[in-house]
Tab-separated table of C-alpha atoms and ligand atoms in Angstrom:
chain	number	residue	atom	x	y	z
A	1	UNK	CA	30.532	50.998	100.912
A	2	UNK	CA	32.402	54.627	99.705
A	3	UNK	CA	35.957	52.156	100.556
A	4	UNK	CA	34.549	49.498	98.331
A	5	UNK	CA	33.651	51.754	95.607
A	6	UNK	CA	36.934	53.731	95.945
A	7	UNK	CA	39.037	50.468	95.580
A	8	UNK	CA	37.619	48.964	92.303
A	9	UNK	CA	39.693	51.537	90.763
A	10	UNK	CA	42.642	49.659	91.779
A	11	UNK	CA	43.680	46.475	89.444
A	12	UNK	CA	45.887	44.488	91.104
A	13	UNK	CA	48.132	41.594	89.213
A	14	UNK	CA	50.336	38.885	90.519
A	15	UNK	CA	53.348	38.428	88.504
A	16	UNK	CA	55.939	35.908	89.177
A	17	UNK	CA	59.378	37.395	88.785
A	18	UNK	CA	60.949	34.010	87.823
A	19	UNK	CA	57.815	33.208	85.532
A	20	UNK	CA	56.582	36.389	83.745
A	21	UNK	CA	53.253	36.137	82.630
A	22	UNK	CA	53.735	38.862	79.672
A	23	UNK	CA	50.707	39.222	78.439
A	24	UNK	CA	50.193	40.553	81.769
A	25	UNK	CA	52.861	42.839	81.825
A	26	UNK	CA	51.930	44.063	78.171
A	27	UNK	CA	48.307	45.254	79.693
A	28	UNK	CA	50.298	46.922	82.548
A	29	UNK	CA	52.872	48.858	79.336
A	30	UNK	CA	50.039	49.710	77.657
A	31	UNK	CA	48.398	51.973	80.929
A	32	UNK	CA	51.447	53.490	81.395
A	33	UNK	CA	51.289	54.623	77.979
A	34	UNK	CA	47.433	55.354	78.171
A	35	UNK	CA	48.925	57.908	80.999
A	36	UNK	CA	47.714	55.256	84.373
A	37	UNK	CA	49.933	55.141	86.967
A	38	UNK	CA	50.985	51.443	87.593
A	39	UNK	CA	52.924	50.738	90.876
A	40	UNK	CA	55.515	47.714	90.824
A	41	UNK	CA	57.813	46.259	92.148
A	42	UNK	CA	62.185	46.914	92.340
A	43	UNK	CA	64.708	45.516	94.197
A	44	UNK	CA	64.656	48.534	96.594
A	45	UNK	CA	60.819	49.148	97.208
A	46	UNK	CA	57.641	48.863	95.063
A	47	UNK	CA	57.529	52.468	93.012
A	48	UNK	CA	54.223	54.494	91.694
A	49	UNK	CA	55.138	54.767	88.083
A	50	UNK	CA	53.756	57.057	85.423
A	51	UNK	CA	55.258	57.676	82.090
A	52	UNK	CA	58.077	60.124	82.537
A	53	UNK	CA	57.347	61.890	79.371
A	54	UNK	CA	53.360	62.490	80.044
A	55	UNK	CA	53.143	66.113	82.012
A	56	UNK	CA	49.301	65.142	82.924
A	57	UNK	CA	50.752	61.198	83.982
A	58	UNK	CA	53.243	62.415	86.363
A	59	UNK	CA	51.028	64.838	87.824
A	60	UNK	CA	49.051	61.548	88.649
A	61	UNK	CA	51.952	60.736	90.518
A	62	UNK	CA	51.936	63.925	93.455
A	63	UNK	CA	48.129	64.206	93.505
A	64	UNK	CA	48.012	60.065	94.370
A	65	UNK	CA	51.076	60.413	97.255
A	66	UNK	CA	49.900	63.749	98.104
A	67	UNK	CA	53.739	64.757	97.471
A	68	UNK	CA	54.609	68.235	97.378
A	69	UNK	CA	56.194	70.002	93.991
A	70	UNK	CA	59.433	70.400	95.706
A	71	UNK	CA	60.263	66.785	95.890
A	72	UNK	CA	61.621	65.274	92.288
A	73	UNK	CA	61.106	62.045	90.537
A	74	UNK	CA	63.118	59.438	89.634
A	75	UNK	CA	63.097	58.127	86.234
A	76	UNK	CA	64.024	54.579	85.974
A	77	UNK	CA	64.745	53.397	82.058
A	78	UNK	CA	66.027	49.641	81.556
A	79	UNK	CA	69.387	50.289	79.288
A	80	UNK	CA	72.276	52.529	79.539
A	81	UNK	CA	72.079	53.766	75.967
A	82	UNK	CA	68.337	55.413	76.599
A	83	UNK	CA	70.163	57.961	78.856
A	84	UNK	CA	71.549	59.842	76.633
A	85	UNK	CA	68.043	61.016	75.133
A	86	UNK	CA	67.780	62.245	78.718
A	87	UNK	CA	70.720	63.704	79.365
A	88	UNK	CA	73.059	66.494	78.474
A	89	UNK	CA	76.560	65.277	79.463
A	90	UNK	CA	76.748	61.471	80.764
A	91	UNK	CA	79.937	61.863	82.132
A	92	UNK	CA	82.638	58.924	82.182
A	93	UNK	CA	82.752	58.553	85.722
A	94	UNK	CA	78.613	57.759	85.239
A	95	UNK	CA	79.238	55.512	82.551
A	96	UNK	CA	81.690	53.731	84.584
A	97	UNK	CA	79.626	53.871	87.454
A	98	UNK	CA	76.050	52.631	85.465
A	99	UNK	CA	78.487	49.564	84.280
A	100	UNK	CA	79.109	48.285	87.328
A	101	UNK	CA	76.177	48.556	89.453
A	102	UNK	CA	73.263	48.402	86.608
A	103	UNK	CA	70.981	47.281	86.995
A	104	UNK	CA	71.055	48.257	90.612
A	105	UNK	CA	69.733	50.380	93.387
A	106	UNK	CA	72.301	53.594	92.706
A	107	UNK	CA	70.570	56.453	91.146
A	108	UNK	CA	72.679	59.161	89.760
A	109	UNK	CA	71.687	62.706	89.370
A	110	UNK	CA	72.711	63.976	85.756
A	111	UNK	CA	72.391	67.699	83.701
A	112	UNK	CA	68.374	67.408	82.138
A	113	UNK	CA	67.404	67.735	78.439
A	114	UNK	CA	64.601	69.593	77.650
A	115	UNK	CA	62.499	66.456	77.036
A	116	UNK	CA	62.499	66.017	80.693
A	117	UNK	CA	59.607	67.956	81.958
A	118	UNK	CA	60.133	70.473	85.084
A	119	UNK	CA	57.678	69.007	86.737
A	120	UNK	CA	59.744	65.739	86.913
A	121	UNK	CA	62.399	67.829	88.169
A	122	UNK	CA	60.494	70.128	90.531
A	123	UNK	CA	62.494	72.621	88.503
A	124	UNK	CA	65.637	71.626	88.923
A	125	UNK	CA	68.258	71.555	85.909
A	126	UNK	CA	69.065	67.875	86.514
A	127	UNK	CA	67.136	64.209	86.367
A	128	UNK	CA	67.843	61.600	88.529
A	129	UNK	CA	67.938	58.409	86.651
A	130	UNK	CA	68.359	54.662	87.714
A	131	UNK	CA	67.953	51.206	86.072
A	132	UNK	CA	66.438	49.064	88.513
A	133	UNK	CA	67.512	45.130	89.001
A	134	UNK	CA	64.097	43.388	89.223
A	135	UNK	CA	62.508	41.788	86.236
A	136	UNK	CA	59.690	42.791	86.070
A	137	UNK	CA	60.263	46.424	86.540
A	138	UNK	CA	62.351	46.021	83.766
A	139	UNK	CA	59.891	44.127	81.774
A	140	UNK	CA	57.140	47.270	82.357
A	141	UNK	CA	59.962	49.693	81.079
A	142	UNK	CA	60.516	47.582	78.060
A	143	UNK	CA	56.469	47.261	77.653
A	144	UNK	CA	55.486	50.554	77.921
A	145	UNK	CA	58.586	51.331	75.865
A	146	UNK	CA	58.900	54.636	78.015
A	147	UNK	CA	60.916	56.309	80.758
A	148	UNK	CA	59.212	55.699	83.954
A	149	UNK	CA	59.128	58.095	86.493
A	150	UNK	CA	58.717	56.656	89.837
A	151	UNK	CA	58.786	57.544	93.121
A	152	UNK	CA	58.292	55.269	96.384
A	153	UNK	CA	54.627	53.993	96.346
A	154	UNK	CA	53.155	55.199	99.447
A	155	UNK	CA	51.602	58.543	100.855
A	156	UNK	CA	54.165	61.092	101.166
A	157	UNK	CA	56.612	61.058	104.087
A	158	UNK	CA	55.414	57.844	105.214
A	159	UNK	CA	57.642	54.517	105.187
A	160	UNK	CA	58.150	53.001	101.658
A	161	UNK	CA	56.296	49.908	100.250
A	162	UNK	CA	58.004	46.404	100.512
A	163	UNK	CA	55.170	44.563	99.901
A	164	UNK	CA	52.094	45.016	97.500
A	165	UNK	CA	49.584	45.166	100.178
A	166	UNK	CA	51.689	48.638	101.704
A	167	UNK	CA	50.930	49.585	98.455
A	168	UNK	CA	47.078	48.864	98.596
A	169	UNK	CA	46.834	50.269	102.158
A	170	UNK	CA	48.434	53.797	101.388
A	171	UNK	CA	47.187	54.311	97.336
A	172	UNK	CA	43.814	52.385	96.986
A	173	UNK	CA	41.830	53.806	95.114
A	174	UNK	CA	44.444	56.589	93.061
A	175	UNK	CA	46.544	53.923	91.381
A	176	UNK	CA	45.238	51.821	88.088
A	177	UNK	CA	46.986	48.514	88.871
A	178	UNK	CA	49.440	47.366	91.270
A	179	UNK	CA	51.939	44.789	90.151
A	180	UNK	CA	52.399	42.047	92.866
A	181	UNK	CA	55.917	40.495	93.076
A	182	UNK	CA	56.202	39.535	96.484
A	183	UNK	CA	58.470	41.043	99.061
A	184	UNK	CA	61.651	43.677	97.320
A	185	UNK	CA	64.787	42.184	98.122
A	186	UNK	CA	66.322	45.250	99.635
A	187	UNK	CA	63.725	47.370	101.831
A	188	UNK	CA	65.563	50.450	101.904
A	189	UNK	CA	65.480	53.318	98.782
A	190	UNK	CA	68.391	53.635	96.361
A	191	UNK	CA	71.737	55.367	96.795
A	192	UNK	CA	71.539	59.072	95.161
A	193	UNK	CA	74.664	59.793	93.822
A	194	UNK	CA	75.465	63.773	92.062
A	195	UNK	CA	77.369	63.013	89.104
A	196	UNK	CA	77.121	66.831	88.235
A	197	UNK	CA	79.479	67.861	90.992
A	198	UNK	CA	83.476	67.344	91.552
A	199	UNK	CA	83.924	65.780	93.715
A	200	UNK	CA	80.879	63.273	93.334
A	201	UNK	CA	78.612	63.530	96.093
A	202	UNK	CA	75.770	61.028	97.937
A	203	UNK	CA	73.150	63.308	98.268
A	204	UNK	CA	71.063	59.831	99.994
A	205	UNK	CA	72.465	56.630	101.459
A	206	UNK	CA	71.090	53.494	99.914
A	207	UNK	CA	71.027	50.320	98.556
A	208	UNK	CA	74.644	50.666	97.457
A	209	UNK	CA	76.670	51.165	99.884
A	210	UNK	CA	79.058	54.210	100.489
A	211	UNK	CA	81.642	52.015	100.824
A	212	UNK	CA	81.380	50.069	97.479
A	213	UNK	CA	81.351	53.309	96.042
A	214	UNK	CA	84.432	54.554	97.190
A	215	UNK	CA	85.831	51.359	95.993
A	216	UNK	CA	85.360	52.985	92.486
A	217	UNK	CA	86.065	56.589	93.221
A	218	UNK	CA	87.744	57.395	95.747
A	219	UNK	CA	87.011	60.827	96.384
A	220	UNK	CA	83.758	60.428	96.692
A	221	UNK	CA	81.849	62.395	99.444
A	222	UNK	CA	78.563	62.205	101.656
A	223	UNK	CA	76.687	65.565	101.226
A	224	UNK	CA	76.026	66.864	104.725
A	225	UNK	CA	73.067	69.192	105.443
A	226	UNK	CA	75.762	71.949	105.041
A	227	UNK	CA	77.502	70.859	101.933
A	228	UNK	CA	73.324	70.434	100.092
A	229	UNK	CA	71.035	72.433	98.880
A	230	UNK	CA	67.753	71.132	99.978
A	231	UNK	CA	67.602	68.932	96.329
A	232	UNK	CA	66.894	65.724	97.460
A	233	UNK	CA	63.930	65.069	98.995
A	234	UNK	CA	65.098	61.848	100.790
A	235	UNK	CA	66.896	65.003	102.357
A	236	UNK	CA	64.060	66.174	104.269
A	237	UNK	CA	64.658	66.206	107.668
A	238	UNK	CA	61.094	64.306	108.721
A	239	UNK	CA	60.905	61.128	105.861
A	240	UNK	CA	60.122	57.543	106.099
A	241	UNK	CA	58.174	57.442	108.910
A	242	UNK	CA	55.536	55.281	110.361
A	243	UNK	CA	52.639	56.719	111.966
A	244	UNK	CA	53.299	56.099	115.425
A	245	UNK	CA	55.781	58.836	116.829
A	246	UNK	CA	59.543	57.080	116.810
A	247	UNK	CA	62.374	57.267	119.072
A	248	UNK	CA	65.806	56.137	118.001
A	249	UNK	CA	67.898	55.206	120.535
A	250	UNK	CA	71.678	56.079	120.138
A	251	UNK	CA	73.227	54.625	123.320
A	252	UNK	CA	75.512	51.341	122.548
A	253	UNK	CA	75.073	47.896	123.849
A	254	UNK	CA	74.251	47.326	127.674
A	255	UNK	CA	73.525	51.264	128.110
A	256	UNK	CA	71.191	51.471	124.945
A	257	UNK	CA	69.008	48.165	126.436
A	258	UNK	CA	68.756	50.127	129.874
A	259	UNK	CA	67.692	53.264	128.201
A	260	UNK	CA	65.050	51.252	125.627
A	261	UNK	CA	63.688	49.730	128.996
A	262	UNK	CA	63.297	52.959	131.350
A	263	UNK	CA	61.729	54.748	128.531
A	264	UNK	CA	59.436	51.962	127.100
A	265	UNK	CA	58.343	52.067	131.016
A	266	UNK	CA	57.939	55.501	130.854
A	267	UNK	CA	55.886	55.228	128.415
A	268	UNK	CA	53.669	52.034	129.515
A	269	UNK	CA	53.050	54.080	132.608
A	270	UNK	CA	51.503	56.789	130.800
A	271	UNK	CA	49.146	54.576	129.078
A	272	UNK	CA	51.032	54.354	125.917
A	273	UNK	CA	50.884	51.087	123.673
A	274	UNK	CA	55.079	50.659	122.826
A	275	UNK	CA	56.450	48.818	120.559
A	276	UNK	CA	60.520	48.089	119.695
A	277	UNK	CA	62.211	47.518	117.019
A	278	UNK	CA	65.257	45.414	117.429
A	279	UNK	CA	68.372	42.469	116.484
A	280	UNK	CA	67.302	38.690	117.054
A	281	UNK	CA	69.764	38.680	119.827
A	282	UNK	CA	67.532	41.033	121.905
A	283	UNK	CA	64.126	39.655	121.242
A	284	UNK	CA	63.802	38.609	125.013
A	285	UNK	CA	65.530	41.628	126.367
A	286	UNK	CA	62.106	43.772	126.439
A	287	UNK	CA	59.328	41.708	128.353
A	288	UNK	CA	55.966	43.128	128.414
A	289	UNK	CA	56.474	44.850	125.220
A	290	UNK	CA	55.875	44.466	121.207
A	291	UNK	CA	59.443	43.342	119.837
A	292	UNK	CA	59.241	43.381	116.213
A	293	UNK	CA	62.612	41.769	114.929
A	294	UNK	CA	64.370	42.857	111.972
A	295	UNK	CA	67.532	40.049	112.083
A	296	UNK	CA	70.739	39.634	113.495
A	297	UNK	CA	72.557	42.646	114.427
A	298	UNK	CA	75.279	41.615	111.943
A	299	UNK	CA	73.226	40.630	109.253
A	300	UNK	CA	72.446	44.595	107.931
A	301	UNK	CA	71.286	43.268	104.856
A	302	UNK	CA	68.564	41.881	106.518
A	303	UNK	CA	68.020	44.369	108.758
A	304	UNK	CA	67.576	46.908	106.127
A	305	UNK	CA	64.686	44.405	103.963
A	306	UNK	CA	62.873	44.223	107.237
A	307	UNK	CA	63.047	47.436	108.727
A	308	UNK	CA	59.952	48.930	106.827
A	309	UNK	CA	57.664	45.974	107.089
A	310	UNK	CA	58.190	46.076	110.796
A	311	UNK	CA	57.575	49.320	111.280
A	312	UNK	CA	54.151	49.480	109.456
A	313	UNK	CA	52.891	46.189	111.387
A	314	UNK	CA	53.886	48.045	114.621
A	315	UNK	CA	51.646	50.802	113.553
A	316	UNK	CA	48.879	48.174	112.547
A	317	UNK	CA	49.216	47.466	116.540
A	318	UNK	CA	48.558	50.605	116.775
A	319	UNK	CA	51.289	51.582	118.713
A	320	UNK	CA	51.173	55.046	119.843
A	321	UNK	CA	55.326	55.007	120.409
A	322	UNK	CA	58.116	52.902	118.477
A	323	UNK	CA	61.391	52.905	120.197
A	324	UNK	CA	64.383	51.646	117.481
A	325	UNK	CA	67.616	50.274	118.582
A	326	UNK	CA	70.627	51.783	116.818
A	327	UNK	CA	72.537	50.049	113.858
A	328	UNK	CA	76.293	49.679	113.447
A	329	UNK	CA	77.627	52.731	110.909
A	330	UNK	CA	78.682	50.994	108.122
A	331	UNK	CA	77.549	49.029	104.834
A	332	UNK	CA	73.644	48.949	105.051
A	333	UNK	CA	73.883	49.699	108.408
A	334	UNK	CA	74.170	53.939	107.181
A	335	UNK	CA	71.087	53.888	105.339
A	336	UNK	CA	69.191	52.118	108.284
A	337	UNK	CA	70.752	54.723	110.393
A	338	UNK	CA	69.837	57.728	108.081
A	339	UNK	CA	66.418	56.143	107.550
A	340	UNK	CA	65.591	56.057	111.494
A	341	UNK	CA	67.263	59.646	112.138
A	342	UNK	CA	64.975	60.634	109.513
A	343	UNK	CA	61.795	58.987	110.817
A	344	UNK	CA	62.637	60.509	114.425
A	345	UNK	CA	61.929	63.718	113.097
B	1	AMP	P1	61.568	58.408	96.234
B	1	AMP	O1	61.707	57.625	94.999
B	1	AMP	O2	60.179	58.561	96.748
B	1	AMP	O3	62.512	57.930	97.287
B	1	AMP	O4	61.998	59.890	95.906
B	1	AMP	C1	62.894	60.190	94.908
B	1	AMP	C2	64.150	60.779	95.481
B	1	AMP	O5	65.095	60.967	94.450
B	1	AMP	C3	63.986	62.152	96.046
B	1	AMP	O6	63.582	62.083	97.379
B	1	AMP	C4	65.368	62.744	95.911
B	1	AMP	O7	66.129	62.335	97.023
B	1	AMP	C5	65.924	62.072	94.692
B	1	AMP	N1	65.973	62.919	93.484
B	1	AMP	C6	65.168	62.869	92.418
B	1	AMP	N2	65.528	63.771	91.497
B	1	AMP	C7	66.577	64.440	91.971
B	1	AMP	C8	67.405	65.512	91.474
B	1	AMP	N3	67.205	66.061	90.286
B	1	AMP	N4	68.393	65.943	92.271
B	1	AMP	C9	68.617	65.369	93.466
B	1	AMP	N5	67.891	64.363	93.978
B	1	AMP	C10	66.866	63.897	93.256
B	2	MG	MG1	59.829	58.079	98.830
């Protein structure tokens, strides 16, 4: 009965992407700029949003995820031109940059204006800023006619949302509405690119890939845990990960199915409920155990919009171990990689 009542406090909406039911969307604006925190959909995963320039909104924001001060927002707006309220120096490289892949899952880190509040920033002297590609996340922006700072939509250090009812299961109860839009086309977090430093650095694989973005510039660099400070929170060393304790498995083809097997044995043998994540191609290679596919080894793409989803209905199994195969190191396949390092612990 104490569930029940908790989750009437949480609205949840069905809008169609391809047919936007506005009047809809305008109710959803109009709580951001009542101060609610709305969560909604992206291309990446759904985000908890608040509006970014409403101190008491975005406070919403940590107490709902339980997120620590330390880790800053991102503050998604829906056209280039808005940025420069928000920023002191948009540099060309940016602009060039925001041109080509906005709307799209690359956030870049810029120098803050005042406007932006510290606690957006957990004190830092810059604002991470992205224009997501998804309609209806645009469509809030343009409805609440705000910034709209959003992080992932799930309890801290847990995997992100990629479908409403993630949403529902970690925030019922602390969120106003949730915005259903199906299943985000990506299923990993976006790209965080430093535009403040030469040479531009990733401070988190993402949704664009590393390689695109050398493409552009050239020099461009992945921050190591030696070359960051500890700014991005995507940075922390134990992130995205389900409840049941994970195991990433770095061993390569024949060698990594021998070591899934003896340790997924191992493990059986103690009493433990396993599951695996894994490609299509080995679905049958672990009998006796919960495969949960996330597509064709080749197919990262895929791999990277399933990962999440799979994860969270191995822990609905309640499995008390979740041993990952590894993903090739390139394209999506980095982010899957940094995602599952991360989730190991
Ligand atoms: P989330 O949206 O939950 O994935 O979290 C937002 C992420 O954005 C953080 O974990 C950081 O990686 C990144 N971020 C936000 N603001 C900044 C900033 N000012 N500098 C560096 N990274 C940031
Ligand atoms: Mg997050």
């Amino acid at each position: 009965m104490k569930e029940y009542i908790k989750n009437i406090n949480t609205k949840i909406i069905i809008i169609d992407p391809d047919d936007i039911d506005w009047k809809l969307l305008q109710q959803a604006g109009q709580a951001i700029r009542e101060g609610k925190l709305v969560a909604f959909p992206t291309e990446t995963v759904y985000g908890l949003g608040a509006d970014a320039l409403n101190v008491e909104a975005v406070l919403k924001i940590f107490k709902a995820k339980k997120r620590p001060f330390y880790d800053p927002l991102i503050v998604h707006v829906s056209n280039l031109k808005e940025i420069n309220d928000y920023v002191e120096v948009f540099p060309d490289v940016a602009r060039k940059l925001g041109e080509l892949f906005w709307p799209g899952p690359l956030t870049m880190v810029f120098k803050k204006r005042k406007l932006i509040s510290d606690i957006v920033t957990s004190g830092l002297n810059t604002v991470a800023i992205r224009i997501p590609n998804h309609e209806v996340a645009l469509g809030l922006i343009k409805e609440a006619r705000r910034p709209i700072a959003a992080p992932s939509a799930n309890i801290f250090s847990h995997t992100s949302p990629t479908k409403a009812k993630h949403v529902f299961s970690d925030l019922k109860g602390s969120v106003d509405i949730i915005i259903d839009s199906g299943d985000t086309a990506i299923g990993l977090e976006s790209t965080v690119l430093d535009v403040t430093t030469t040479p531009l650095k990733i401070l988190r694989l993402g949704g664009i890939t590393f390689e695109s973005l050398k493409r552009v510039v050239p020099g461009i660099i992945i921050a190591t845990e030696n070359t960051k400070v500890k700014r991005a929170p995507g940075m922390l060393s134990k992130h995205y990960s389900p409840v049941a304790r994970l195991i990433l498995v770095e061993e390569k083809n024949e060698e990594m199915l021998n070591r899934i097997l003896k340790l997924a044995l191992q493990y059986k043998n103690k009493g433990k409920k396993v599951g695996i994540i894994a490609c299509k191609e080995n679905f049958e290679k672990y009998p006796g155990f919960f495969v949960k596919v996330v597509g064709e080894a080749e197919d990262l793409d895929s791999c990277a919009r399933n990962l999440y989803a799979q994860l969270r209905v191995l822990d609905e199994l309640k499995c008390d171990i979740i041993i990952s195969e590894n993903f090739e190191n390139k394209g999506m396949g980095r982010a899957i990689m940094d995602r599952l390092r991360r989730a190991a612990g």
